[in-house]
Structure formats: structure tokens, C-alpha cells
mmCIF file of C-alpha atoms in Angstrom:
data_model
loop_
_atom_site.group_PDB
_atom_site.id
_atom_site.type_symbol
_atom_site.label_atom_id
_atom_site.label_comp_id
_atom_site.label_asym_id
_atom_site.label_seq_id
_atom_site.Cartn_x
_atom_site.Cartn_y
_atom_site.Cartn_z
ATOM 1 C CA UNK O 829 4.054 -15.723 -14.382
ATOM 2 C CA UNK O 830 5.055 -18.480 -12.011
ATOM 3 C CA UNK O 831 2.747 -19.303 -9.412
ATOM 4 C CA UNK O 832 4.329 -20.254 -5.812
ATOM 5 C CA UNK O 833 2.528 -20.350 -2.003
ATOM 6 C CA UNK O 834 3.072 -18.695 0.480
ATOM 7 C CA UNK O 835 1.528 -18.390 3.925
ATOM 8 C CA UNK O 836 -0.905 -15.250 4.282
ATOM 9 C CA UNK O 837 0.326 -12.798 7.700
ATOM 10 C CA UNK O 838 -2.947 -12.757 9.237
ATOM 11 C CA UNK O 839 -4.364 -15.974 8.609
ATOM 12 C CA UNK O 840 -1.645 -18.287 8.255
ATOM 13 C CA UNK O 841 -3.634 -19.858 5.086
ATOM 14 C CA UNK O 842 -1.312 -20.402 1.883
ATOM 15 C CA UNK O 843 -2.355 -18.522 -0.712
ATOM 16 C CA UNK O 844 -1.042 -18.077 -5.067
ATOM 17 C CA UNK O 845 1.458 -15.900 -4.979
ATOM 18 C CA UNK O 846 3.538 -15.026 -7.910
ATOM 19 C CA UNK O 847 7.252 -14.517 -7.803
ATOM 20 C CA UNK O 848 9.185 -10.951 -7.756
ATOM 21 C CA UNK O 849 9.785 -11.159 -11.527
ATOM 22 C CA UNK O 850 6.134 -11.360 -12.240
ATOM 23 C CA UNK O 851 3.071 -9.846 -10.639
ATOM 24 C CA UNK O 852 5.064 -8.420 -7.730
ATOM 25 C CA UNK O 853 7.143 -6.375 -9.920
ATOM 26 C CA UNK O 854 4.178 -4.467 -11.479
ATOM 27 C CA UNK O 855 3.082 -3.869 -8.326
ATOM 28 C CA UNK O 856 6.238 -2.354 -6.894
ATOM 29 C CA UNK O 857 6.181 -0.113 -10.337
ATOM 30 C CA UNK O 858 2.670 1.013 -9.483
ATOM 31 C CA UNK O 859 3.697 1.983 -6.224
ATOM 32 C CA UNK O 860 6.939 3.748 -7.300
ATOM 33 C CA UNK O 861 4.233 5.339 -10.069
ATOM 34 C CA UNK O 862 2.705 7.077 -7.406
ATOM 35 C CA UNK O 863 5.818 8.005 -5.579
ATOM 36 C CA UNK O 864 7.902 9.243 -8.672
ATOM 37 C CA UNK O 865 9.876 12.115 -7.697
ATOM 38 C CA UNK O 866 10.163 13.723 -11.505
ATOM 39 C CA UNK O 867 7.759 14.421 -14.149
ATOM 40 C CA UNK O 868 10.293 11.701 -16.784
ATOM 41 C CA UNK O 869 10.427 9.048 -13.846
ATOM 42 C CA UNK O 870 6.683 9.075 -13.479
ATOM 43 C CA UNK O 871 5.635 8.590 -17.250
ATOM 44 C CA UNK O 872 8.345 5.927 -17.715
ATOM 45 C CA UNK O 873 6.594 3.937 -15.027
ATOM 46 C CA UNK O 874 3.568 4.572 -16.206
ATOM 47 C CA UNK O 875 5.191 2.778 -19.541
ATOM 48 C CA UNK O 876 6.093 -0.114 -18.127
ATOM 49 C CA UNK O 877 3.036 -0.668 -15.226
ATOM 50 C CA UNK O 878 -0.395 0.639 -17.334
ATOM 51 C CA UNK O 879 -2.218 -0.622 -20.465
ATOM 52 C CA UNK O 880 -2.983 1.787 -22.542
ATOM 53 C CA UNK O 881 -6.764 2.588 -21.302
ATOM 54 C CA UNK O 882 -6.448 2.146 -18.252
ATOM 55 C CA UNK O 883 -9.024 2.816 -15.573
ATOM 56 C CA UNK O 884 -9.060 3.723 -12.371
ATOM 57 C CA UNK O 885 -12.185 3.799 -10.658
ATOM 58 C CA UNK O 886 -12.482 6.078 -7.147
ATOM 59 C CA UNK O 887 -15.052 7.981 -5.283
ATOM 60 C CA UNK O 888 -14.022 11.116 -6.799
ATOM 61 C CA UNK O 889 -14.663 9.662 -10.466
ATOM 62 C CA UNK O 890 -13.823 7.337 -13.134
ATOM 63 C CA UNK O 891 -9.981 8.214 -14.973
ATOM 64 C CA UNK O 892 -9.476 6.400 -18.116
ATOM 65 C CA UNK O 893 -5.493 6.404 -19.230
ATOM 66 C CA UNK O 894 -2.059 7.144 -17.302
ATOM 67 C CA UNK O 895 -2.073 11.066 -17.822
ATOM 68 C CA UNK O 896 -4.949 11.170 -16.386
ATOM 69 C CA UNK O 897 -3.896 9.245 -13.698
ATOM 70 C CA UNK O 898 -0.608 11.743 -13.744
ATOM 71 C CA UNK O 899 -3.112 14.834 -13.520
ATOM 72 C CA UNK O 900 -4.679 13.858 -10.667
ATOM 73 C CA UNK O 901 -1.099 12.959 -8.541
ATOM 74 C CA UNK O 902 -0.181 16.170 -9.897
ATOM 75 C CA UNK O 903 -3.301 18.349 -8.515
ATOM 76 C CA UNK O 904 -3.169 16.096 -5.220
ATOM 77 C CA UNK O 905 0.230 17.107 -4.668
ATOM 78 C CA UNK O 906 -0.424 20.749 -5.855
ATOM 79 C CA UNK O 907 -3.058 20.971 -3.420
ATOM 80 C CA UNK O 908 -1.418 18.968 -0.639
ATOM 81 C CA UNK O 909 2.576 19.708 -0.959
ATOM 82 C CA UNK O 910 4.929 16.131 0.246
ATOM 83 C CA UNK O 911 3.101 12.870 0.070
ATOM 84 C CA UNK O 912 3.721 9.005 -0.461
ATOM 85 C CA UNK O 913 2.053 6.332 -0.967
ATOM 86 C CA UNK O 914 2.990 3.176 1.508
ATOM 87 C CA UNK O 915 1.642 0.094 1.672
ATOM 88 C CA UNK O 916 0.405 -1.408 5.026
ATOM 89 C CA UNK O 917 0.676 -5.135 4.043
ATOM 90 C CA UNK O 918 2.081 -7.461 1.511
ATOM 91 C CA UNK O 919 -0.012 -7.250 -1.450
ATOM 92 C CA UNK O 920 -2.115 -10.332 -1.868
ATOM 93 C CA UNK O 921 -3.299 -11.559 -5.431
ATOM 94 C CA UNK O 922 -4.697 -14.446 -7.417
ATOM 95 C CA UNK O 923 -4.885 -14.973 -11.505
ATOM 96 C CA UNK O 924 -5.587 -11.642 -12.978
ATOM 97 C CA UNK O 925 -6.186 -9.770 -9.482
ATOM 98 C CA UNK O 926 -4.114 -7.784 -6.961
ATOM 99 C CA UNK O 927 -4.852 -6.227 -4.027
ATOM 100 C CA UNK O 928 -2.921 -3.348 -2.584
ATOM 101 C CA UNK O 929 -3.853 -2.432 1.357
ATOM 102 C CA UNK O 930 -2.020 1.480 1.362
ATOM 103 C CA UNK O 931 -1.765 4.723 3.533
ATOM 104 C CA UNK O 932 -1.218 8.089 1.991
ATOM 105 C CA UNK O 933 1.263 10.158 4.135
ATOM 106 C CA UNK O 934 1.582 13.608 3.659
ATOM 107 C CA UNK O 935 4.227 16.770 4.903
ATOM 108 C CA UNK O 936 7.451 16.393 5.890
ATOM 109 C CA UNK O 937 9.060 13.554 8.409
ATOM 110 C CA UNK O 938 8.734 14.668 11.523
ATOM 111 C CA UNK O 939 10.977 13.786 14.535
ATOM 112 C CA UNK O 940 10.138 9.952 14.040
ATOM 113 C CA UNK O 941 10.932 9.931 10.199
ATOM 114 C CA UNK O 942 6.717 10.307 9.700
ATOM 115 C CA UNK O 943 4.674 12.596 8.351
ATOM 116 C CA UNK O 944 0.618 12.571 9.003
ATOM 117 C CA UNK O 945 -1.471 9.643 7.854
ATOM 118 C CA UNK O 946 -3.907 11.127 5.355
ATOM 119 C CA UNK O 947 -6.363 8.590 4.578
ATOM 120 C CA UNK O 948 -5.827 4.664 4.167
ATOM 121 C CA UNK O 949 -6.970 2.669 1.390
ATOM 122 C CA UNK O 950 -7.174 -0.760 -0.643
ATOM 123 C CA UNK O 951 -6.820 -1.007 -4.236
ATOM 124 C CA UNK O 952 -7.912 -4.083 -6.432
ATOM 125 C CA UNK O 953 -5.327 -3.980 -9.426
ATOM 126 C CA UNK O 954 -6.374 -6.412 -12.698
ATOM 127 C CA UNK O 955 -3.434 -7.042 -14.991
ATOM 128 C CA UNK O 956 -3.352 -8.347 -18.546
ATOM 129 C CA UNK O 957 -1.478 -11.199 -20.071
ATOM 130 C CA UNK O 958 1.147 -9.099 -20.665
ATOM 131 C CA UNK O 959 1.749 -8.004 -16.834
ATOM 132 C CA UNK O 960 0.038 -4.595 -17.029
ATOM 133 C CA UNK O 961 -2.213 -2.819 -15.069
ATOM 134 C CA UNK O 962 -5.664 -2.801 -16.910
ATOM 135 C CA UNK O 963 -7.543 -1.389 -14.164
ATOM 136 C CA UNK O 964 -7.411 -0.205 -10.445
ATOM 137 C CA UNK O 965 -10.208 0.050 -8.136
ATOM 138 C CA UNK O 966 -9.515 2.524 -5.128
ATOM 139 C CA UNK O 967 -11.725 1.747 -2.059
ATOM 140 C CA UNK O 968 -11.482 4.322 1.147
ATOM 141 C CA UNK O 969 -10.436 2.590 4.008
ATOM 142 C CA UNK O 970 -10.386 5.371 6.309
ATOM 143 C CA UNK O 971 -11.283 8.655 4.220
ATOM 144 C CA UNK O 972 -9.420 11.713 4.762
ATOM 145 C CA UNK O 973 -10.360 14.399 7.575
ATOM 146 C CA UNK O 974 -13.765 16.369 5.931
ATOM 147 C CA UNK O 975 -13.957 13.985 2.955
ATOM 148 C CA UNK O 976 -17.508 13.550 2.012
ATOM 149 C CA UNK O 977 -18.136 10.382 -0.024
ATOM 150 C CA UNK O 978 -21.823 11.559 -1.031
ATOM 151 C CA UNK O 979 -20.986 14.394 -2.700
ATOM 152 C CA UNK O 980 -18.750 12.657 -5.255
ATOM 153 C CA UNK O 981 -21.292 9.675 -6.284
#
């Protein structure tokens, strides 16, 4: 991956920065992962974005591998109907790390093109040498309505 600098948003300060055909690539593929609108689009993303024991580390537990990863979109969406995952600033990363700021909006568009903020989050993303995913930590920015984070330590 080629290494370039570019000037952070909020603070002006350059910062690594790898270019579109590296680092940012796997993370526009783990976004589209969670997006995918079919069952085939999801897995090949999965594919191409995770290693193969992947983790993913959240409040509501520890998944290890992508269809477990794929279970857990699929009961969120069973439970919740329409939702997407959109990012709320340019990703940010450095060596092996990535760091995705995101907001999960559910239901339909309404009269705006929106549909209701859920929760908003940041995940840290570390990648192999081969560009993949190796492991994702979730942290709750601002949890959804009635989430309690006790009762899922």
C-alpha cells in the first residue's frame, strides 16, 4: 500500500493516508458489506474484505468469522426492517489501523431522503498484509434509544 498525506478535516494536521487502491478500498468493501442488498452480494464482500477468523468485538459480544458477522446483519435487519450503515467522516488510518466514525439509519427515507438515526458509532478496523480485515472493534458513540450497555458485559 502506498502511503500519501493528506490534511485531517478537523484539525488541519497531515496525517498517512493510503491511496483508493489500497486501504481505502477495503474500507469502502466493509461498508458496502454491511449495506449489501442480497444474500450473494454480501458473502462476496465478505470474500474480498475479511480474513478468515475474523473478529469483531462489540458490546453485545465477541463474533469470530464473516457468517457470523452475516447472522447478526441478518437478525438486526430481521428485527429492525431498512437500515444502512453511513459514515460521518473520512475514515482516518495509520499502518495496520483504520478507523471508521458511522451512523446506522434505519426505515424508509422520509420527505428529506432520511430515515431515523439509530445509534452512531466508531469502529477500529486492523488489516493484514494482504489488505484484509483481521479484526473490527465497534465502540457506541451514541447507543441506540433503551440500549443498556451493562447488561451485555
Amino acid at each position: 500500500m502506498t502511503e500519501t498525506t493528506a490534511p485531517d478535516e478537523t484539525s488541519g494536521h497531515a496525517e498517512p493516508r493510503t491511496d483508493a487502491s489500497g486501504t481505502e478500498a477495503v474500507l469502502d468493501r466493509y461498508v458496502r458489506f454491511w449495506n449489501a442488498s442480497t444474500e450473494a452480494e454480501q458473502r462476496s464482500l465478505a470474500a474480498e474484505t475479511f480474513a478468515d477468523r475474523v473478529e469483531y468485538h462489540a458490546e453485545i459480544g465477541v463474533l469470530t468469522g464473516a457468517q457470523a458477522l452475516m447472522d447478526f446483519r441478518d437478525q438486526f435487519l430481521d428485527h429492525m426492517g431498512t437500515a444502512s450503515l453511513q459514515l460521518r467522516a473520512r475514515p482516518r488510518f495509520h499502518h495496520d489501523r483504520a478507523r471508521l466514525q458511522w451512523e446506522i439509519v434505519t426505515g424508509e427515507p422520509d420527505g428529506h431522503g432520511e430515515g431515523r438515526s439509530f445509534a452512531t458509532g466508531t469502529d477500529v478496523l486492523v488489516l493484514d498484509g494482504k489488505g484484509r480485515i483481521t479484526s473490527v472493534t465497534t465502540f457506541l458513540d451514541r447507543a441506540p434509544e433503551g440500549f443498556d450497555s451493562a447488561a451485555h458485559h
